[in-house]
Amino acid sequence: MKAQICLLPGDGIGPEVVQAGRAVLETIASQHGHQFSFDEQLAGGAAIDATGNPLPDETITSCEAADAVLLGAVGGPKWSDPSAKVRPEQGLLKLRSVLGVFANLRPVQVLDELAAASPIKSELLKGVDLIVVRELTGGIYFGEKTRSETSASDLCTYHTHEIERIVRVAAALARKRRGKLCSVDKANVLETSRLWRETVDRLMADEFPDVELETLLVDAAAMHLLSRPADFDVIVTENMFGDILTDEASMLAGSLGLLPSASLGESTRGLYEPIHGSAPDIAGKGLANPAATIASVALLLRHSLGLESEAQQVEGAIRSVIQAGGRTADIAAPGDKVLSTSAFTEAVIKALR
Ligand code: IPM
Ligand code: MG
């Protein structure tokens, strides 16, 4: 098949991990006779430096023309001055919004071999296989902001249709998995959460009576995620709660460097990115774990290109490298041989072959 893929390396370790993702895509293409063409564009701090704009029009045009977008990470201390007029993160938020990718899928699996890399007791990690479906284009991230010398506000708004469409995505996923959906809100305090909960209850009763529904307040959910992680199947939640809970959930797997994400909208075009940030402290040193980006490539093959068996091949290759003892610095135990970003990528490519 033919596919056009837009690459947005971004900042910090972004270029290193996107390079790894591209190499995996090229390997898959040559193995299966696909034709993937790549267009690399500026985003984030790199785009601010070059153009003053964290998401230049050229980047938007390229993303809109693509079948899928693979992004590394954006941000870094260089652009973090609180009084700065533009920030790298604004580019990422605008991109999510322009592409209409309202559903952010963040799967979390724990490999037995990596149980020691997690700060959580290994007996609690047996069988952890969950996916957080985070609403990505609404809520407090996108509400009006005000600021004076001594006060500030961020408005959080949700419309029923925004809640319905994300819950449908999550519930349909749950139906194909273990049939359990957990909706997370703060309905004891927030009006948006009360609308969220009412909408979830009604929609699940009407359209997904076969999917088991559990509702948790976000503070309790943060605790349950650590005390009984294996119980969760699909978790659906609003934008900011999803941001926080997925960083927490990454500690089940052992490292932020392992968790991929897919952001999807109404069409098959998707935005794929590791959930980690730009990690400026380790940028350019070959220390980054490319697994999250390579796993995001697997999601890209699955969700945007419909190449399920190639997606499984990539996921299997990552697993086999780790099972054979391949460790980047973030998941290495004392005494382990540590692979660089490119050495880990090479090992995955070898496993693909
Ligand atoms: C994420 C990141 C972003 C977010 C930042 C970089 C804006 O933390 O993708 O989880 O908050 O959504
Ligand atoms: Mg985050």
GROMACS .gro file of C-alpha atoms and ligand atoms in nm:
model
  366
    1MET     CA    1   0.000   0.000   0.000
    2LYS     CA    2   0.095   0.364  -0.041
    3ALA     CA    3   0.097   0.603   0.252
    4GLN     CA    4   0.210   0.956   0.319
    5ILE     CA    5   0.353   1.009   0.668
    6CYS     CA    6   0.436   1.346   0.817
    7LEU     CA    7   0.725   1.341   1.067
    8LEU     CA    8   0.747   1.606   1.339
    9PRO     CA    9   1.068   1.543   1.535
   10GLY     CA   10   1.021   1.849   1.757
   11ASP     CA   11   1.259   1.914   2.046
   12GLY     CA   12   1.495   1.744   2.290
   13ILE     CA   13   1.501   1.368   2.235
   14GLY     CA   14   1.222   1.404   1.975
   15PRO     CA   15   1.453   1.387   1.671
   16GLU     CA   16   1.632   1.076   1.804
   17VAL     CA   17   1.316   0.879   1.871
   18VAL     CA   18   1.143   0.987   1.549
   19GLN     CA   19   1.450   0.872   1.357
   20ALA     CA   20   1.404   0.532   1.524
   21GLY     CA   21   1.035   0.526   1.430
   22ARG     CA   22   1.116   0.613   1.071
   23ALA     CA   23   1.375   0.336   1.046
   24VAL     CA   24   1.115   0.084   1.166
   25LEU     CA   25   0.858   0.213   0.915
   26GLU     CA   26   1.114   0.185   0.635
   27THR     CA   27   1.195  -0.171   0.735
   28ILE     CA   28   0.827  -0.268   0.738
   29ALA     CA   29   0.774  -0.099   0.400
   30SER     CA   30   1.059  -0.281   0.231
   31GLN     CA   31   0.962  -0.615   0.385
   32HIS     CA   32   0.599  -0.598   0.278
   33GLY     CA   33   0.629  -0.400  -0.043
   34HIS     CA   34   0.455  -0.091   0.092
   35GLN     CA   35   0.544   0.256  -0.028
   36PHE     CA   36   0.566   0.500   0.259
   37SER     CA   37   0.671   0.854   0.175
   38PHE     CA   38   0.790   1.087   0.448
   39ASP     CA   39   0.768   1.462   0.485
   40GLU     CA   40   0.956   1.610   0.779
   41GLN     CA   41   0.828   1.939   0.922
   42LEU     CA   42   0.898   2.177   1.207
   43ALA     CA   43   0.695   2.180   1.529
   44GLY     CA   44   0.741   2.309   1.884
   45GLY     CA   45   1.050   2.495   1.999
   46ALA     CA   46   1.241   2.407   1.681
   47ALA     CA   47   0.964   2.580   1.483
   48ILE     CA   48   0.967   2.883   1.714
   49ASP     CA   49   1.342   2.920   1.658
   50ALA     CA   50   1.306   2.896   1.281
   51THR     CA   51   0.981   3.086   1.224
   52GLY     CA   52   0.855   3.234   1.550
   53ASN     CA   53   0.551   3.004   1.531
   54PRO     CA   54   0.529   2.667   1.715
   55LEU     CA   55   0.304   2.529   1.439
   56PRO     CA   56   0.379   2.692   1.104
   57ASP     CA   57   0.117   2.679   0.825
   58GLU     CA   58   0.345   2.456   0.619
   59THR     CA   59   0.342   2.200   0.899
   60ILE     CA   60  -0.038   2.209   0.921
   61THR     CA   61  -0.069   2.165   0.544
   62SER     CA   62   0.166   1.867   0.548
   63CYS     CA   63  -0.018   1.703   0.840
   64GLU     CA   64  -0.355   1.754   0.674
   65ALA     CA   65  -0.227   1.596   0.352
   66ALA     CA   66  -0.082   1.295   0.537
   67ASP     CA   67  -0.239   0.960   0.627
   68ALA     CA   68  -0.066   0.978   0.963
   69VAL     CA   69   0.158   1.206   1.166
   70LEU     CA   70   0.443   1.080   1.387
   71LEU     CA   71   0.556   1.330   1.649
   72GLY     CA   72   0.855   1.308   1.884
   73ALA     CA   73   0.814   1.563   2.164
   74VAL     CA   74   0.801   1.938   2.208
   75GLY     CA   75   0.926   2.179   2.473
   76GLY     CA   76   1.234   2.250   2.678
   77PRO     CA   77   1.391   2.502   2.915
   78LYS     CA   78   1.493   2.727   2.627
   79TRP     CA   79   1.127   2.812   2.559
   80SER     CA   80   0.991   2.784   2.914
   81ASP     CA   81   1.011   3.143   3.029
   82PRO     CA   82   0.668   3.198   3.193
   83SER     CA   83   0.641   3.539   3.026
   84ALA     CA   84   0.714   3.403   2.676
   85LYS     CA   85   0.451   3.501   2.418
   86VAL     CA   86   0.459   3.167   2.239
   87ARG     CA   87   0.532   2.825   2.379
   88PRO     CA   88   0.614   2.494   2.206
   89GLU     CA   89   0.318   2.324   2.377
   90GLN     CA   90   0.076   2.564   2.207
   91GLY     CA   91   0.184   2.412   1.876
   92LEU     CA   92   0.103   2.061   1.995
   93LEU     CA   93  -0.237   2.161   2.134
   94LYS     CA   94  -0.323   2.345   1.812
   95LEU     CA   95  -0.216   2.045   1.605
   96ARG     CA   96  -0.443   1.812   1.806
   97SER     CA   97  -0.727   2.058   1.764
   98VAL     CA   98  -0.674   2.128   1.391
   99LEU     CA   99  -0.656   1.754   1.316
  100GLY     CA  100  -0.968   1.696   1.528
  101VAL     CA  101  -0.804   1.405   1.710
  102PHE     CA  102  -1.030   1.400   2.013
  103ALA     CA  103  -0.959   1.044   2.124
  104ASN     CA  104  -0.617   0.977   2.273
  105LEU     CA  105  -0.550   0.606   2.328
  106ARG     CA  106  -0.277   0.525   2.577
  107PRO     CA  107  -0.229   0.150   2.625
  108VAL     CA  108  -0.035   0.023   2.927
  109GLN     CA  109   0.098  -0.331   2.940
  110VAL     CA  110   0.348  -0.476   3.179
  111LEU     CA  111   0.604  -0.724   3.057
  112ASP     CA  112   0.700  -0.977   3.327
  113GLU     CA  113   1.067  -0.916   3.238
  114LEU     CA  114   1.029  -0.550   3.333
  115ALA     CA  115   0.841  -0.594   3.659
  116ALA     CA  116   1.165  -0.505   3.841
  117ALA     CA  117   1.185  -0.172   3.655
  118SER     CA  118   0.854  -0.066   3.810
  119PRO     CA  119   0.843   0.089   4.157
  120ILE     CA  120   0.522  -0.111   4.218
  121LYS     CA  121   0.537  -0.457   4.383
  122SER     CA  122   0.560  -0.717   4.108
  123GLU     CA  123   0.272  -0.932   4.242
  124LEU     CA  124   0.038  -0.639   4.176
  125LEU     CA  125   0.157  -0.610   3.817
  126LYS     CA  126   0.065  -0.961   3.699
  127GLY     CA  127  -0.164  -0.932   3.398
  128VAL     CA  128  -0.181  -0.554   3.382
  129ASP     CA  129  -0.327  -0.468   3.041
  130LEU     CA  130  -0.524  -0.147   3.037
  131ILE     CA  131  -0.588   0.138   2.804
  132VAL     CA  132  -0.663   0.494   2.897
  133VAL     CA  133  -0.886   0.681   2.652
  134ARG     CA  134  -0.819   1.046   2.716
  135GLU     CA  135  -1.041   1.322   2.573
  136LEU     CA  136  -0.788   1.537   2.387
  137THR     CA  137  -0.945   1.843   2.228
  138GLY     CA  138  -1.166   1.988   2.500
  139GLY     CA  139  -1.181   2.075   2.868
  140ILE     CA  140  -0.951   2.302   3.063
  141TYR     CA  141  -0.671   2.275   2.807
  142PHE     CA  142  -0.878   2.468   2.555
  143GLY     CA  143  -1.093   2.703   2.767
  144GLU     CA  144  -1.056   3.076   2.787
  145LYS     CA  145  -0.765   3.193   3.003
  146THR     CA  146  -0.737   3.518   3.194
  147ARG     CA  147  -0.445   3.667   3.377
  148SER     CA  148  -0.387   3.979   3.582
  149GLU     CA  149  -0.106   4.066   3.823
  150THR     CA  150  -0.272   3.881   4.111
  151SER     CA  151  -0.526   3.643   3.963
  152ALA     CA  152  -0.559   3.390   3.684
  153SER     CA  153  -0.826   3.158   3.550
  154ASP     CA  154  -0.862   2.866   3.311
  155LEU     CA  155  -1.213   2.779   3.199
  156CYS     CA  156  -1.315   2.412   3.176
  157THR     CA  157  -1.606   2.344   2.941
  158TYR     CA  158  -1.748   2.020   2.805
  159HIS     CA  159  -2.040   1.976   2.568
  160THR     CA  160  -2.256   1.664   2.569
  161HIS     CA  161  -2.152   1.572   2.214
  162GLU     CA  162  -1.784   1.583   2.310
  163ILE     CA  163  -1.846   1.347   2.599
  164GLU     CA  164  -2.063   1.114   2.391
  165ARG     CA  165  -1.810   1.070   2.112
  166ILE     CA  166  -1.518   0.990   2.343
  167VAL     CA  167  -1.727   0.749   2.551
  168ARG     CA  168  -1.838   0.571   2.233
  169VAL     CA  169  -1.475   0.520   2.131
  170ALA     CA  170  -1.385   0.388   2.477
  171ALA     CA  171  -1.690   0.163   2.513
  172ALA     CA  172  -1.643   0.015   2.165
  173LEU     CA  173  -1.284  -0.064   2.258
  174ALA     CA  174  -1.394  -0.222   2.586
  175ARG     CA  175  -1.644  -0.438   2.395
  176LYS     CA  176  -1.357  -0.579   2.186
  177ARG     CA  177  -1.142  -0.635   2.495
  178ARG     CA  178  -1.255  -0.756   2.838
  179GLY     CA  179  -1.588  -0.570   2.838
  180LYS     CA  180  -1.512  -0.332   3.126
  181LEU     CA  181  -1.519   0.046   3.118
  182CYS     CA  182  -1.418   0.272   3.405
  183SER     CA  183  -1.517   0.638   3.374
  184VAL     CA  184  -1.314   0.882   3.584
  185ASP     CA  185  -1.446   1.223   3.688
  186LYS     CA  186  -1.469   1.462   3.982
  187ALA     CA  187  -1.849   1.476   3.997
  188ASN     CA  188  -1.849   1.559   4.369
  189VAL     CA  189  -1.698   1.899   4.288
  190LEU     CA  190  -1.704   1.991   3.919
  191GLU     CA  191  -2.012   2.075   3.713
  192THR     CA  192  -1.837   1.951   3.397
  193SER     CA  193  -1.789   1.617   3.573
  194ARG     CA  194  -2.157   1.599   3.666
  195LEU     CA  195  -2.249   1.644   3.298
  196TRP     CA  196  -1.980   1.388   3.214
  197ARG     CA  197  -2.123   1.131   3.455
  198GLU     CA  198  -2.488   1.182   3.350
  199THR     CA  199  -2.389   1.149   2.986
  200VAL     CA  200  -2.182   0.835   3.048
  201ASP     CA  201  -2.462   0.670   3.249
  202ARG     CA  202  -2.726   0.742   2.984
  203LEU     CA  203  -2.514   0.649   2.683
  204MET     CA  204  -2.386   0.327   2.837
  205ALA     CA  205  -2.738   0.214   2.932
  206ASP     CA  206  -2.873   0.296   2.584
  207GLU     CA  207  -2.590   0.180   2.361
  208PHE     CA  208  -2.358  -0.047   2.559
  209PRO     CA  209  -2.569  -0.239   2.812
  210ASP     CA  210  -2.332  -0.535   2.761
  211VAL     CA  211  -2.025  -0.337   2.877
  212GLU     CA  212  -1.972  -0.330   3.253
  213LEU     CA  213  -1.946   0.029   3.379
  214GLU     CA  214  -1.759   0.146   3.686
  215THR     CA  215  -1.731   0.510   3.789
  216LEU     CA  216  -1.448   0.650   4.000
  217LEU     CA  217  -1.361   0.993   4.130
  218VAL     CA  218  -1.021   1.094   3.997
  219ASP     CA  219  -0.849   1.101   4.337
  220ALA     CA  220  -0.969   0.749   4.412
  221ALA     CA  221  -0.878   0.640   4.060
  222ALA     CA  222  -0.520   0.758   4.116
  223MET     CA  223  -0.506   0.528   4.417
  224HIS     CA  224  -0.683   0.228   4.260
  225LEU     CA  225  -0.449   0.245   3.962
  226LEU     CA  226  -0.166   0.154   4.199
  227SER     CA  227  -0.352  -0.075   4.440
  228ARG     CA  228  -0.533  -0.293   4.181
  229PRO     CA  229  -0.397  -0.207   3.833
  230ALA     CA  230  -0.479  -0.547   3.684
  231ASP     CA  231  -0.854  -0.491   3.739
  232PHE     CA  232  -0.873  -0.214   3.479
  233ASP     CA  233  -0.959  -0.275   3.115
  234VAL     CA  234  -1.054   0.059   2.952
  235ILE     CA  235  -1.049   0.387   3.142
  236VAL     CA  236  -1.219   0.692   2.990
  237THR     CA  237  -1.163   1.041   3.122
  238GLU     CA  238  -1.136   1.410   3.043
  239ASN     CA  239  -0.830   1.582   2.905
  240MET     CA  240  -0.641   1.688   3.218
  241PHE     CA  241  -0.726   1.385   3.433
  242GLY     CA  242  -0.606   1.166   3.144
  243ASP     CA  243  -0.280   1.357   3.123
  244ILE     CA  244  -0.208   1.302   3.490
  245LEU     CA  245  -0.329   0.942   3.520
  246THR     CA  246  -0.124   0.826   3.220
  247ASP     CA  247   0.204   0.955   3.362
  248GLU     CA  248   0.111   0.768   3.678
  249ALA     CA  249   0.017   0.455   3.479
  250SER     CA  250   0.352   0.460   3.299
  251MET     CA  251   0.515   0.367   3.628
  252LEU     CA  252   0.329   0.035   3.615
  253ALA     CA  253   0.515  -0.046   3.294
  254GLY     CA  254   0.840   0.074   3.447
  255SER     CA  255   0.922   0.382   3.238
  256LEU     CA  256   0.764   0.670   3.052
  257GLY     CA  257   0.991   0.559   2.771
  258LEU     CA  258   0.772   0.257   2.700
  259LEU     CA  259   0.429   0.411   2.651
  260PRO     CA  260   0.293   0.493   2.306
  261SER     CA  261  -0.017   0.685   2.211
  262ALA     CA  262  -0.256   0.723   1.921
  263SER     CA  263  -0.479   1.025   1.878
  264LEU     CA  264  -0.775   0.967   1.652
  265GLY     CA  265  -1.069   1.163   1.520
  266GLU     CA  266  -1.353   1.091   1.278
  267SER     CA  267  -1.127   0.977   0.992
  268THR     CA  268  -0.845   0.723   0.991
  269ARG     CA  269  -0.583   0.999   0.993
  270GLY     CA  270  -0.413   0.995   1.330
  271LEU     CA  271  -0.142   1.162   1.531
  272TYR     CA  272   0.103   0.924   1.697
  273GLU     CA  273   0.342   1.019   1.973
  274PRO     CA  274   0.518   0.868   2.271
  275ILE     CA  275   0.358   0.992   2.593
  276HIS     CA  276   0.694   1.110   2.727
  277GLY     CA  277   0.822   1.463   2.687
  278SER     CA  278   1.133   1.607   2.525
  279ALA     CA  279   1.366   1.509   2.815
  280PRO     CA  280   1.614   1.791   2.747
  281ASP     CA  281   1.851   1.658   3.016
  282ILE     CA  282   1.933   1.350   2.808
  283ALA     CA  283   1.883   1.493   2.458
  284GLY     CA  284   2.148   1.417   2.198
  285LYS     CA  285   2.324   1.160   2.416
  286GLY     CA  286   2.176   0.842   2.270
  287LEU     CA  287   2.018   0.765   2.608
  288ALA     CA  288   1.652   0.795   2.507
  289ASN     CA  289   1.436   0.484   2.498
  290PRO     CA  290   1.286   0.465   2.147
  291ALA     CA  291   1.040   0.189   2.247
  292ALA     CA  292   0.750   0.429   2.308
  293THR     CA  293   0.790   0.582   1.963
  294ILE     CA  294   0.836   0.245   1.794
  295ALA     CA  295   0.524   0.120   1.973
  296SER     CA  296   0.348   0.436   1.847
  297VAL     CA  297   0.452   0.332   1.496
  298ALA     CA  298   0.274   0.001   1.559
  299LEU     CA  299  -0.041   0.195   1.652
  300LEU     CA  300   0.000   0.403   1.334
  301LEU     CA  301   0.018   0.089   1.121
  302ARG     CA  302  -0.292  -0.049   1.297
  303HIS     CA  303  -0.520   0.252   1.322
  304SER     CA  304  -0.432   0.473   1.023
  305LEU     CA  305  -0.306   0.222   0.767
  306GLY     CA  306  -0.514  -0.081   0.863
  307LEU     CA  307  -0.199  -0.300   0.870
  308GLU     CA  308  -0.283  -0.513   1.174
  309SER     CA  309  -0.034  -0.792   1.111
  310GLU     CA  310   0.251  -0.544   1.055
  311ALA     CA  311   0.147  -0.368   1.378
  312GLN     CA  312   0.168  -0.698   1.565
  313GLN     CA  313   0.502  -0.771   1.403
  314VAL     CA  314   0.643  -0.443   1.541
  315GLU     CA  315   0.497  -0.502   1.887
  316GLY     CA  316   0.636  -0.854   1.886
  317ALA     CA  317   0.980  -0.724   1.787
  318ILE     CA  318   0.992  -0.476   2.076
  319ARG     CA  319   0.883  -0.750   2.316
  320SER     CA  320   1.140  -0.996   2.188
  321VAL     CA  321   1.425  -0.744   2.223
  322ILE     CA  322   1.325  -0.674   2.583
  323GLN     CA  323   1.272  -1.044   2.657
  324ALA     CA  324   1.621  -1.112   2.522
  325GLY     CA  325   1.761  -0.862   2.774
  326GLY     CA  326   1.777  -0.549   2.558
  327ARG     CA  327   1.768  -0.253   2.795
  328THR     CA  328   1.798   0.120   2.745
  329ALA     CA  329   1.922   0.319   3.045
  330ASP     CA  330   1.573   0.396   3.181
  331ILE     CA  331   1.481   0.029   3.224
  332ALA     CA  332   1.821  -0.120   3.302
  333ALA     CA  333   1.890  -0.286   3.638
  334PRO     CA  334   2.231  -0.240   3.799
  335GLY     CA  335   2.482  -0.453   3.610
  336ASP     CA  336   2.271  -0.477   3.289
  337LYS     CA  337   2.436  -0.394   2.960
  338VAL     CA  338   2.280  -0.066   2.846
  339LEU     CA  339   2.183  -0.015   2.482
  340SER     CA  340   2.188   0.327   2.320
  341THR     CA  341   1.885   0.462   2.136
  342SER     CA  342   2.025   0.350   1.802
  343ALA     CA  343   2.146   0.011   1.930
  344PHE     CA  344   1.800  -0.065   2.071
  345THR     CA  345   1.644   0.042   1.740
  346GLU     CA  346   1.889  -0.179   1.546
  347ALA     CA  347   1.793  -0.472   1.769
  348VAL     CA  348   1.423  -0.413   1.695
  349ILE     CA  349   1.496  -0.396   1.322
  350LYS     CA  350   1.694  -0.720   1.343
  351ALA     CA  351   1.401  -0.883   1.525
  352LEU     CA  352   1.167  -0.763   1.249
  353ARG     CA  353   1.381  -0.939   0.993
  354IPM     C1  354   0.113   1.482   2.698
  354IPM     C2  355   0.192   1.605   2.734
  354IPM     C3  356   0.122   1.728   2.678
  354IPM     C4  357  -0.016   1.734   2.740
  354IPM     C5  358   0.198   1.859   2.697
  354IPM     C6  359   0.337   1.854   2.637
  354IPM     C7  360   0.122   1.976   2.643
  354IPM     O1  361   0.208   1.613   2.872
  354IPM     O2  362   0.094   1.457   2.577
  354IPM     O3  363   0.072   1.409   2.789
  354IPM     O4  364  -0.031   1.786   2.852
  354IPM     O5  365  -0.111   1.690   2.677
  355MG      MG  366   0.137   1.442   2.978
   0.00000   0.00000   0.00000
